[in-house]
CSV table of C-alpha atoms and ligand atoms in Angstrom, one decimal:
chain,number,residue,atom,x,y,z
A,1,UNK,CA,0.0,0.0,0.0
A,2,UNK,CA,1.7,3.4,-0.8
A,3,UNK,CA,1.8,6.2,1.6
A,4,UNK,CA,-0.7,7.9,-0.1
A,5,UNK,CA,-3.3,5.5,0.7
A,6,UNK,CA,-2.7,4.9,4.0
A,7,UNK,CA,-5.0,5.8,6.2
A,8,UNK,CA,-5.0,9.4,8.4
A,9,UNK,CA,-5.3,8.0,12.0
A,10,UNK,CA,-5.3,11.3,13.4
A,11,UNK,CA,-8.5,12.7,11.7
A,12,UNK,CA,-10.4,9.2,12.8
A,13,UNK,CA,-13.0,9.7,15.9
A,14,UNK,CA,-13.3,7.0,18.3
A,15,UNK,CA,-16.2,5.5,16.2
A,16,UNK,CA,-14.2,5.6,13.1
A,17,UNK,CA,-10.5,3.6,14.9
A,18,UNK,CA,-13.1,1.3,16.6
A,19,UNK,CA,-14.5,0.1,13.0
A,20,UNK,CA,-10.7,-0.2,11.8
A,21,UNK,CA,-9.4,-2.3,15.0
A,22,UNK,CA,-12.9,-4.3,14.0
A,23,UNK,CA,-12.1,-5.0,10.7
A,24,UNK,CA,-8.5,-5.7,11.8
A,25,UNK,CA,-10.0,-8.4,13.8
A,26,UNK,CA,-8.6,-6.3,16.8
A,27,UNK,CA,-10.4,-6.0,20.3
A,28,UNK,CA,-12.1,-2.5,20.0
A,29,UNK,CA,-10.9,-0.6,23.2
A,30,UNK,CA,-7.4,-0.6,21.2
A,31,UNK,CA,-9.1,2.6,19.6
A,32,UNK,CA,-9.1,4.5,22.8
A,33,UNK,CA,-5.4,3.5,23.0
A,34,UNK,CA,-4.3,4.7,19.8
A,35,UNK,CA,-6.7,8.3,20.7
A,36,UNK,CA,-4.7,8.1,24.0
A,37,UNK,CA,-0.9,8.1,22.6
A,38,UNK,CA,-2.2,10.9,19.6
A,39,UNK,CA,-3.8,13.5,20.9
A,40,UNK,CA,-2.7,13.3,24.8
A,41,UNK,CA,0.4,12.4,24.3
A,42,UNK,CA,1.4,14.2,21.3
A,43,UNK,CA,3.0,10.9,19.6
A,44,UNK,CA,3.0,10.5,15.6
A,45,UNK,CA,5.2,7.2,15.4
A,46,UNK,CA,3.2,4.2,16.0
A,47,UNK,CA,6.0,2.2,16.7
A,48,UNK,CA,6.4,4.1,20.3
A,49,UNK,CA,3.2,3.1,20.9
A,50,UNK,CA,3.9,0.8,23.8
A,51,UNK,CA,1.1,-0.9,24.9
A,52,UNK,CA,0.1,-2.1,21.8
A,53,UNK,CA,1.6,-5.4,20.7
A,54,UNK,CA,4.9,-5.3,18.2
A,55,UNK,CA,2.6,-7.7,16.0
A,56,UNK,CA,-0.3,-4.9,15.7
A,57,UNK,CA,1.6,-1.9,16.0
A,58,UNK,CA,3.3,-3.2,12.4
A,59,UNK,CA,-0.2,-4.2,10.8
A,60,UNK,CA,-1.2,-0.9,11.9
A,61,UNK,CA,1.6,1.1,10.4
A,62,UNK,CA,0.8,-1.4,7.0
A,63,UNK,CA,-2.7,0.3,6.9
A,64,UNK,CA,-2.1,3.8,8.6
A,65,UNK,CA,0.1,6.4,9.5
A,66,UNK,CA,-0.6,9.9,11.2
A,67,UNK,CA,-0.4,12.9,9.1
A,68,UNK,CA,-0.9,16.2,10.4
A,69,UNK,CA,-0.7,19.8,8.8
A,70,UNK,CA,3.0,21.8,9.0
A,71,UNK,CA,3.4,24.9,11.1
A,72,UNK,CA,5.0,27.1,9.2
A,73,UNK,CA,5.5,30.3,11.8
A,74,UNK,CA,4.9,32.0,14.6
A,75,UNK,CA,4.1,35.3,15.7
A,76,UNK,CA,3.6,36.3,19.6
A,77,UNK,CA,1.8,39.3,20.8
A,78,UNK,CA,2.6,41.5,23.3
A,79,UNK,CA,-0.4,40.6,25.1
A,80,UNK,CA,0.9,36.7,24.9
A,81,UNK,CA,-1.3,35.9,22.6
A,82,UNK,CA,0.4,33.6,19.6
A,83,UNK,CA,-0.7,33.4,15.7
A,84,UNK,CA,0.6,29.9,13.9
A,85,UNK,CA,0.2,30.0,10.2
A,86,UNK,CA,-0.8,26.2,9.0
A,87,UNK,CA,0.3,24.7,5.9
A,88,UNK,CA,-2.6,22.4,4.4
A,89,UNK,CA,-2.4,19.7,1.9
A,90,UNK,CA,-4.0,21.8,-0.6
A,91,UNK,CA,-0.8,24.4,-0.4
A,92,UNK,CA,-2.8,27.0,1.1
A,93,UNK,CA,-2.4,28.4,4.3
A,94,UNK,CA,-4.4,29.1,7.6
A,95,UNK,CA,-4.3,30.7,10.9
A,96,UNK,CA,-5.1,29.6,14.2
A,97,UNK,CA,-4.8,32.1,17.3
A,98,UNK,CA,-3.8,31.1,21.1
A,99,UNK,CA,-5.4,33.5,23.3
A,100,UNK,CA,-4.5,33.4,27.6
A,101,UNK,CA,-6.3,34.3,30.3
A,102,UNK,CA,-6.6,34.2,33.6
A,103,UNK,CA,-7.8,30.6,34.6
A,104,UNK,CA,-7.9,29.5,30.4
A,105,UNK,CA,-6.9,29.7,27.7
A,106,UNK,CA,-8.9,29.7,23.8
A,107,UNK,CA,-7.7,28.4,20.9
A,108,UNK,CA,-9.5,30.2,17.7
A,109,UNK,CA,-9.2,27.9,14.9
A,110,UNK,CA,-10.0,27.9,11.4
A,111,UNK,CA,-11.9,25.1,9.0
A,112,UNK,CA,-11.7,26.1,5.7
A,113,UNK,CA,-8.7,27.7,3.5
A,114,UNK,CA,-10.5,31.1,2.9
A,115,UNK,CA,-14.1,31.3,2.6
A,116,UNK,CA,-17.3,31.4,0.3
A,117,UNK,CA,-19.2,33.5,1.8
A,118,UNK,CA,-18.3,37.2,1.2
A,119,UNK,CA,-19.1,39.1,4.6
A,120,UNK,CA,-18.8,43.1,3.7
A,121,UNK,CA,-16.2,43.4,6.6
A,122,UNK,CA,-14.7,40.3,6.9
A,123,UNK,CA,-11.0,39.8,5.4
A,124,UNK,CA,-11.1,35.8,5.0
A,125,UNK,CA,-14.3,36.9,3.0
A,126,UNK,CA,-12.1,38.7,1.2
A,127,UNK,CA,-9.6,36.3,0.2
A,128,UNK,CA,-11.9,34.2,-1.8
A,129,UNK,CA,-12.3,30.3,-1.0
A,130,UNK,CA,-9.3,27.3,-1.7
A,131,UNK,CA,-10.7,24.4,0.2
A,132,UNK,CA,-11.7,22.4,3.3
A,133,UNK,CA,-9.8,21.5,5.8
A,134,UNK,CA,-10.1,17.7,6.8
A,135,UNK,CA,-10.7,16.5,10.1
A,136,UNK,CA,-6.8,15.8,10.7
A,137,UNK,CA,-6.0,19.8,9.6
A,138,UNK,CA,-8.6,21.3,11.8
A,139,UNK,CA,-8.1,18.5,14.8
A,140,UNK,CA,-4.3,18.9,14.3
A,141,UNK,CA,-4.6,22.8,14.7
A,142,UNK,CA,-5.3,21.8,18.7
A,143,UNK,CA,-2.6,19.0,18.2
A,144,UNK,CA,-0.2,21.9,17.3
A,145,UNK,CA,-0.9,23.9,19.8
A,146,UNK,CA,-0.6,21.8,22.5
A,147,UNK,CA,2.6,20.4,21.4
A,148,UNK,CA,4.0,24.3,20.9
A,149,UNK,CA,2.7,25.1,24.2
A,150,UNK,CA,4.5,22.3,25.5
A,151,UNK,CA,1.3,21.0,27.1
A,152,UNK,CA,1.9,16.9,26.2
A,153,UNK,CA,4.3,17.3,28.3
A,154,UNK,CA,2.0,18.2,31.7
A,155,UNK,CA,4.6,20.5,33.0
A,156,UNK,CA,3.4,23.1,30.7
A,157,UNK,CA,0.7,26.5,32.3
A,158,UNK,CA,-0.8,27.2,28.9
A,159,UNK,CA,-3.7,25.2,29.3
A,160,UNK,CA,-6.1,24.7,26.1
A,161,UNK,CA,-9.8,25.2,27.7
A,162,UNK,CA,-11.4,26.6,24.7
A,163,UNK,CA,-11.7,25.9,21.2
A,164,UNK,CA,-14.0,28.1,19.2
A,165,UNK,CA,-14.1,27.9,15.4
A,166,UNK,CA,-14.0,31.3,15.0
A,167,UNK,CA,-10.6,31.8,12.9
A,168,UNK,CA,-10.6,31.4,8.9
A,169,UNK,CA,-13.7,29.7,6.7
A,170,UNK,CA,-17.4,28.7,7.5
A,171,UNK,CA,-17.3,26.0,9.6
A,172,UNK,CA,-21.4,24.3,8.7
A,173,UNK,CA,-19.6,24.8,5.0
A,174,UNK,CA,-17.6,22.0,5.9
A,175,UNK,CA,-19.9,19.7,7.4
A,176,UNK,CA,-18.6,16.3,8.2
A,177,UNK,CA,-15.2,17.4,9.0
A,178,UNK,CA,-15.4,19.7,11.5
A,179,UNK,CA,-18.7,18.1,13.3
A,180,UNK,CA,-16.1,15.1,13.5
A,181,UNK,CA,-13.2,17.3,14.5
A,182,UNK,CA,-15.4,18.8,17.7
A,183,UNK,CA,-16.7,15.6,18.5
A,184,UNK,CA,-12.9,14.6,19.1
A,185,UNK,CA,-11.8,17.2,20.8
A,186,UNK,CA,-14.7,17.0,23.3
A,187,UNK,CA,-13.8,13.0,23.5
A,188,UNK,CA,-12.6,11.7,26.5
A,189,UNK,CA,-9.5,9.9,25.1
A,190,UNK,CA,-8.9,12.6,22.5
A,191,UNK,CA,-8.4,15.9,24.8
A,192,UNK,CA,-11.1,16.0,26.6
A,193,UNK,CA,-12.9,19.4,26.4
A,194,UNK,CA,-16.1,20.6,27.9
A,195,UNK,CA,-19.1,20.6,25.6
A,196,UNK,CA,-19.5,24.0,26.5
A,197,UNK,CA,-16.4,25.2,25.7
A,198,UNK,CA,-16.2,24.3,21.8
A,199,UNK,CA,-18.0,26.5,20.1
A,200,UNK,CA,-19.0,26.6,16.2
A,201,UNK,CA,-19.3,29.9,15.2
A,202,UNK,CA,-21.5,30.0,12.2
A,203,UNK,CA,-23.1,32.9,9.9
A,204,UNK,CA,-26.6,31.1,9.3
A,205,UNK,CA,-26.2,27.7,7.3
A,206,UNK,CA,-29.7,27.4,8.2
A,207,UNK,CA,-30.3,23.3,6.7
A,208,UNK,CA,-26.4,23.0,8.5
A,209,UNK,CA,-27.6,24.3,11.8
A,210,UNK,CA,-30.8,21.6,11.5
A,211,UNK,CA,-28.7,18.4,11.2
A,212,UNK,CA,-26.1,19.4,13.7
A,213,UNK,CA,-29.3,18.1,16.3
A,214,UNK,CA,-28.1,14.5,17.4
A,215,UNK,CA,-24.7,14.2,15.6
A,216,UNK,CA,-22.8,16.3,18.4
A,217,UNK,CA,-23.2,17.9,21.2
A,218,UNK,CA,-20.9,21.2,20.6
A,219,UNK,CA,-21.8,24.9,21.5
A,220,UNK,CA,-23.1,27.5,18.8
A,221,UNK,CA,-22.6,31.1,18.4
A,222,UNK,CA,-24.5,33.1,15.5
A,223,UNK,CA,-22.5,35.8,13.8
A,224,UNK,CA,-25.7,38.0,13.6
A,225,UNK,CA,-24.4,41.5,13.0
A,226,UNK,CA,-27.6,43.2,12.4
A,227,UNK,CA,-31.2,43.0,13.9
A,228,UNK,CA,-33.3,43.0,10.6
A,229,UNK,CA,-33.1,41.5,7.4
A,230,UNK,CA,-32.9,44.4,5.3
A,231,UNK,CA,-29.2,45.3,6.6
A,232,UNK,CA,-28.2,42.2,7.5
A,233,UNK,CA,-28.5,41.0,3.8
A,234,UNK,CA,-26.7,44.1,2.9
A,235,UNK,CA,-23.7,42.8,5.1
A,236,UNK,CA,-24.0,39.2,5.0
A,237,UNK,CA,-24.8,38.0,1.5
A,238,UNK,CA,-26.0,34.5,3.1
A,239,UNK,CA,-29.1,36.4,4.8
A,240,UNK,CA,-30.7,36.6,1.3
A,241,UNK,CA,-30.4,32.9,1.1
A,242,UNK,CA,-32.0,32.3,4.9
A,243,UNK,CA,-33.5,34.9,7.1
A,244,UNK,CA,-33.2,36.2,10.4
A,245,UNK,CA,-36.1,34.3,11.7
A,246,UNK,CA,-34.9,30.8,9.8
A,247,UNK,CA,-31.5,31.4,11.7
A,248,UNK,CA,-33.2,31.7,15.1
A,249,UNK,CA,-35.7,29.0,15.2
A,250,UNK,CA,-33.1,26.4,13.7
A,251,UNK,CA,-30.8,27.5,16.3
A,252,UNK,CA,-33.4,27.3,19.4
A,253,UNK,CA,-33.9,23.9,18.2
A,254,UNK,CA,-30.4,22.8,18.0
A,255,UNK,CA,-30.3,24.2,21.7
A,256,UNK,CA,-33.4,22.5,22.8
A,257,UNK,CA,-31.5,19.0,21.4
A,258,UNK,CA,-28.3,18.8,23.7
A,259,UNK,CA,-28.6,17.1,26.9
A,260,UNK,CA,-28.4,20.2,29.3
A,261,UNK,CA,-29.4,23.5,29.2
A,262,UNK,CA,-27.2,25.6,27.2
A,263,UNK,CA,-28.0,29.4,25.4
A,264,UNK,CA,-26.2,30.3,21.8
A,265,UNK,CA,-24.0,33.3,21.9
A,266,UNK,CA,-24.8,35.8,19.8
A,267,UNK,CA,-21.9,37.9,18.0
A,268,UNK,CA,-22.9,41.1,16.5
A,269,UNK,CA,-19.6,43.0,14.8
A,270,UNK,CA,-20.1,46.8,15.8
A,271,UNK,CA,-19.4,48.8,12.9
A,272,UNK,CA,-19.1,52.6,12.7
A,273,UNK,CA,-22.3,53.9,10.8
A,274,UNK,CA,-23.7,50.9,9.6
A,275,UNK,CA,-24.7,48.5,12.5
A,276,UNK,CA,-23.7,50.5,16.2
A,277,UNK,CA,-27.0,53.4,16.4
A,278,UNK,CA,-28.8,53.1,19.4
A,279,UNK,CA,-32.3,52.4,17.3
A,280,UNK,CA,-30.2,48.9,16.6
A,281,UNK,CA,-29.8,47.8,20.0
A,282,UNK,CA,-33.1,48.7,20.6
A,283,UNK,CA,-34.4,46.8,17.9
A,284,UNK,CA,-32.1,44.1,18.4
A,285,UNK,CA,-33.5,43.8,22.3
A,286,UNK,CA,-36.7,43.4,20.5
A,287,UNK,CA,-35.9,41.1,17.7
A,288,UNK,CA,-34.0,38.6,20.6
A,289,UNK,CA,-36.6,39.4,23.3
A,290,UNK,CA,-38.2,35.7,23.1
A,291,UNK,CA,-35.0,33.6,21.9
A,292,UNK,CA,-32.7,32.9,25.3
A,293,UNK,CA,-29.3,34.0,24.5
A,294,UNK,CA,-25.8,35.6,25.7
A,295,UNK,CA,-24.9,38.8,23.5
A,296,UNK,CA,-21.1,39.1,22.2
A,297,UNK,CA,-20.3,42.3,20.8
A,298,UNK,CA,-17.5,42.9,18.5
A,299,UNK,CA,-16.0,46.3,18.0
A,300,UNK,CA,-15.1,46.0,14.2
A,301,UNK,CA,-11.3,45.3,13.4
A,302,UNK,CA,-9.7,46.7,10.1
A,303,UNK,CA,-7.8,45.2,7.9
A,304,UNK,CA,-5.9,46.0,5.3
A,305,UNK,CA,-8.3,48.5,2.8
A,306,UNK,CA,-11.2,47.8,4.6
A,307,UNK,CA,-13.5,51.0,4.0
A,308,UNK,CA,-15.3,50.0,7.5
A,309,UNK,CA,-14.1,51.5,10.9
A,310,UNK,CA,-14.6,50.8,14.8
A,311,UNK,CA,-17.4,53.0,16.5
A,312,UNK,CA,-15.9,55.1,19.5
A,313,UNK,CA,-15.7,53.8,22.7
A,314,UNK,CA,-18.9,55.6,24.0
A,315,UNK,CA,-20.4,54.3,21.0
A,316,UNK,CA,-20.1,50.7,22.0
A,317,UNK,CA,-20.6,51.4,25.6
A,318,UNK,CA,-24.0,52.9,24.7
A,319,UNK,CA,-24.9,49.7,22.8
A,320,UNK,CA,-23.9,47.5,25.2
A,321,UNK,CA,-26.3,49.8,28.2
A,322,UNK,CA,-29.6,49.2,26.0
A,323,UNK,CA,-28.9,46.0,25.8
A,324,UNK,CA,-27.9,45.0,29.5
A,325,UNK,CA,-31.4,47.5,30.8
A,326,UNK,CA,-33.5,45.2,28.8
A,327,UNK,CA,-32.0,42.5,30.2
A,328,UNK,CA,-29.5,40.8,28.2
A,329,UNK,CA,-26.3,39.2,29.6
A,330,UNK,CA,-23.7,41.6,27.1
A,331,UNK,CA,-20.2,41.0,26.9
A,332,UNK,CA,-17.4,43.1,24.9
A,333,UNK,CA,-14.7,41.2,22.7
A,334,UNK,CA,-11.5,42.8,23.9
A,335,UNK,CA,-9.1,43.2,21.1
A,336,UNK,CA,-6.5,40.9,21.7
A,337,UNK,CA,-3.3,40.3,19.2
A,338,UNK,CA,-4.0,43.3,17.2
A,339,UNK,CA,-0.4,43.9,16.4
A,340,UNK,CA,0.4,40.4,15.2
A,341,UNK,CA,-3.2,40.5,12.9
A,342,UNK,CA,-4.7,38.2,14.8
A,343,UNK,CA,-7.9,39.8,15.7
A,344,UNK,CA,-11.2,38.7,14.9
A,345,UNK,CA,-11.5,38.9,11.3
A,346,UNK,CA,-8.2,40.0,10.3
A,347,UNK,CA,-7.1,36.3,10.0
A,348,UNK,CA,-5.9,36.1,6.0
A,349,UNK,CA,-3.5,32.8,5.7
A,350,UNK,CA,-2.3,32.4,2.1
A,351,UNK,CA,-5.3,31.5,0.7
A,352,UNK,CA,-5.4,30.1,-3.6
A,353,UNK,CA,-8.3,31.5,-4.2
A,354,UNK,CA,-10.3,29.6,-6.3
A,355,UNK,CA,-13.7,32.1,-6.7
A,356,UNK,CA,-11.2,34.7,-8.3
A,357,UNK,CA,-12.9,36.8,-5.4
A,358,UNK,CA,-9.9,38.2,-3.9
A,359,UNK,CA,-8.5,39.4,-7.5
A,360,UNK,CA,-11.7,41.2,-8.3
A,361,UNK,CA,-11.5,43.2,-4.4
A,362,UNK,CA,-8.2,44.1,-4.9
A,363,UNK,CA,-8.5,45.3,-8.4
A,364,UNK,CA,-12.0,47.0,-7.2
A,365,UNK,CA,-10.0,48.5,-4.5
A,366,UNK,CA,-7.0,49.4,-6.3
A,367,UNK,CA,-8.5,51.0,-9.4
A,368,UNK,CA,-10.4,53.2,-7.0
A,369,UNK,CA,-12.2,53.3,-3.4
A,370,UNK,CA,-15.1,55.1,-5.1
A,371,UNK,CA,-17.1,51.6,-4.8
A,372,UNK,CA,-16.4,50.8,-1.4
A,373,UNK,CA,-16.9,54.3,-0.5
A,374,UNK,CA,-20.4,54.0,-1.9
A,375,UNK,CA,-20.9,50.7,0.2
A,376,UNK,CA,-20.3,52.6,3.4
A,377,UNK,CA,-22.3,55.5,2.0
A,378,UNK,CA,-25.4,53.7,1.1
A,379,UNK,CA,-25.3,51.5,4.6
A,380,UNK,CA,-24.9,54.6,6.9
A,381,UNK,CA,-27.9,56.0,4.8
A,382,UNK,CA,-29.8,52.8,6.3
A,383,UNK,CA,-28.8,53.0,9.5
A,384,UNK,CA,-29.8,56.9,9.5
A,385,UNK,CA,-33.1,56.1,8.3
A,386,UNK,CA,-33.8,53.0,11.1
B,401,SAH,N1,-17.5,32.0,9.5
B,401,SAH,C1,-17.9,32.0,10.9
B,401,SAH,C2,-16.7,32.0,11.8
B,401,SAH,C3,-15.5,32.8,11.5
B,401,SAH,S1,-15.6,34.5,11.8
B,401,SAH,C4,-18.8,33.1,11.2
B,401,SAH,O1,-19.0,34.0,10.4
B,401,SAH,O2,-19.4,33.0,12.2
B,401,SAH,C5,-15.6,34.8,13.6
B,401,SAH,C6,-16.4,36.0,14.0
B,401,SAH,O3,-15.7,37.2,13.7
B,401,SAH,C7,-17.7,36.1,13.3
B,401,SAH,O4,-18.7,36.5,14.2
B,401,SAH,C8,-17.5,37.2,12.3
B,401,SAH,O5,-18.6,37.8,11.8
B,401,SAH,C9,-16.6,38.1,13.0
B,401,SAH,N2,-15.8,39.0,12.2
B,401,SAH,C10,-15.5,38.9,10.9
B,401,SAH,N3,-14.8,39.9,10.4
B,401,SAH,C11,-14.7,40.8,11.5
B,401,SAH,C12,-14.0,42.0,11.6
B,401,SAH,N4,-13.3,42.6,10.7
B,401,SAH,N5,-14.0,42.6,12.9
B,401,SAH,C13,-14.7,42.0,13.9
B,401,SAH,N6,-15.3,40.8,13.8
B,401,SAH,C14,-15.3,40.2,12.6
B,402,SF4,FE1,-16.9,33.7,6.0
B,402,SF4,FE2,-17.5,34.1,8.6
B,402,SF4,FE3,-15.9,35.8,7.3
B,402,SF4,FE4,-18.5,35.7,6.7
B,402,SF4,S1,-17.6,36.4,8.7
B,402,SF4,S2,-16.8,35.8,5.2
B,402,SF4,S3,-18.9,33.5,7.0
B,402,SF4,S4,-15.4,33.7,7.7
């Protein structure tokens, strides 16, 4: 068998190495082994495995191998945060983002290589779409950054509590893989995490969000941005496709599936003119006044020629005081990793953009800002008029 068709032991959940030690004739608790020595203890060579049998451990290198993506830098912060950029087997490249705090740490990870849906003020948007990741690139992301951290090791304080798939790509876009991918990392011979501490982040895959029900068990945040249709479609091209109110009931009954009680977080970018007047958080109080929820709010992040800006501080703090009187539970995303482009939205890779997207922004932008200008111009005229 050549290398190529071996198979990937490292994007295989429990379910999937308990078929293969099946058909191997193997006793099936072998596949919480083989989880054990990947993704706790950071091993890649089979052959260290050591409490597998010499006589297995060469059958299984016969019929599998573990591949996972290549790091190819890193940038710190100042703040401590780290940025990663990840080589994929398609060529492109993604970001993933280590973020500490006091008592945890979140790792923002990515599950596409670009992305297909075109979010006004969203850079990955930007970039156009390459690919999915597969389960072993979007698992090995937390691989990575454990074994960077030095965390296989035990001896290490930069503990991994939080995954959210909030970096590059849409992760319902990619389906299989990354409901697979969460379902390992909450596994307890994979690494273990709390089901309320993986989060898929998702801009409204509406028929995405309805299968999720029963297949896992993972938290969701909607990337909402805007409390009626009419803007949010301007913004978030995938709101024509499924509205507002398709977004929210598939999501309430996702909730209503897990096995505790849990409420989705909401994320709603704050952008200067288009999205942050007080009439929105009113209306958004409104819209979210009979779907149980935690509000995340955003202030917006430039990138490079983005035409969009950050409200003021008093701005967002005004938001945030609607919100919390009416009786919301309101929380502001502090800017981390800013200087290393890191920050919500900013994450870019090296993305081979399929779509042509990216060529057509830049030359759009190059040529002249007039169109983007006029974007801005004909939003702010919205908001002014809500
Ligand atoms: N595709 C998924 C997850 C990736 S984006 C989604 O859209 O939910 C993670 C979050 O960052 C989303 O809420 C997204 O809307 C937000 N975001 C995108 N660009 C941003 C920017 N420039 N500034 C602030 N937040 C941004
Ligand atoms: Fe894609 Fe999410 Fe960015 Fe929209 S915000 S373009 S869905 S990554």
């Amino acid at each position: 068998m050549s290398n190529k068709q071996k198979i990937n032991l490292a994007g295989l959940t429990l379910e999937g190495l308990t078929n293969l030690f099946t058909d191997l004739n193997e006793r099936p608790f072998r596949a919480g082994q083989v989880m054990k020595w990947i993704h706790q203890r950071g091993i890649t060579d089979i052959g260290l495995m050591s409490d597998i049998s010499k006589r297995l451990r060469e059958r299984l290198c016969e019929v599998g191998e573990i591949r996972l993506p290549h790091i190819l830098s890193e940038f710190v912060s100042s703040d401590g945060s780290r940025k990663w950029i990840v080589e994929v087997a398609s060529g492109s490249q993604v970001e993933m983002v280590y973020i500490p705090e006091a008592g945890r740490g979140t790792l923002c990870i990515s599950s596409q290589a670009g992305c297909s849906l075109d979010c006004a003020f969203c850079a990955t948007g930007k970039q156009g779409f390459d690919s999915n990741l597969s389960v072993a690139e979007i698992v090995g992301q937390l691989w990575w950054a454990n074994k960077l951290l030095g965390n296989f090791d035990q001896s290490s304080p930069n503990v991994i509590s939080n995954v959210v798939m909030m970096g590059m790509g849409e992760p319902l876009l990619n389906f299989n893989n990354v409901i697979n991918s969460v379902n390992i990392m909450m596994q307890d011979s994979a690494y273990g995490l709390s089901k309320r501490k993986v989060t898929i982040s998702t801009s409204g895959v509406v028929p995405a969000i309805k299968k999720m029900s029963g297949l896992t068990e993972a938290s969701l945040a909607l990337s909402l941005h805007a409390p009626n249709d009419r803007l949010r479609s301007q913004i978030m091209p995938i709101n024509k496709k499924y509205s507002i109110a398709e977004l929210l009931s598939s999501a309430k009954s996702y909730m209503e599936s897990l096995s505790d009680s849990r409420v989705p977080l909401i994320e709603y970018t704050l952008i200067k003119g288009i999205n942050d007047h007080r009439q929105h958080a009113r209306d958004l109080a409104k819209l979210l006044a009979s779907f149980p929820c935690k509000i995340n709010l955003i202030p917006f992040n430039a990138f490079e020629k983005s035409n969009f800006e950050r409200p003021s501080g008093s701005s967002i703090t005004n938001f945030r005081e609607i919100l919390k009187k009416a009786g919301y539970t309101v929380t502001v995303r502090t800017t981390r990793a800013n200087d290393i482009g890191a920050a919500c939205g900013q994450l870019v890779g090296g993305v081979s953009d399929r779509t042509q997207r990216s060529v057509r922004y830049k030359r759009t932008i190059d040529k002249s800002n007039e169109s983007s200008v006029k974007l801005v111009g004909k939003l702010a005229t919205t908001a002014e008029r809500i």
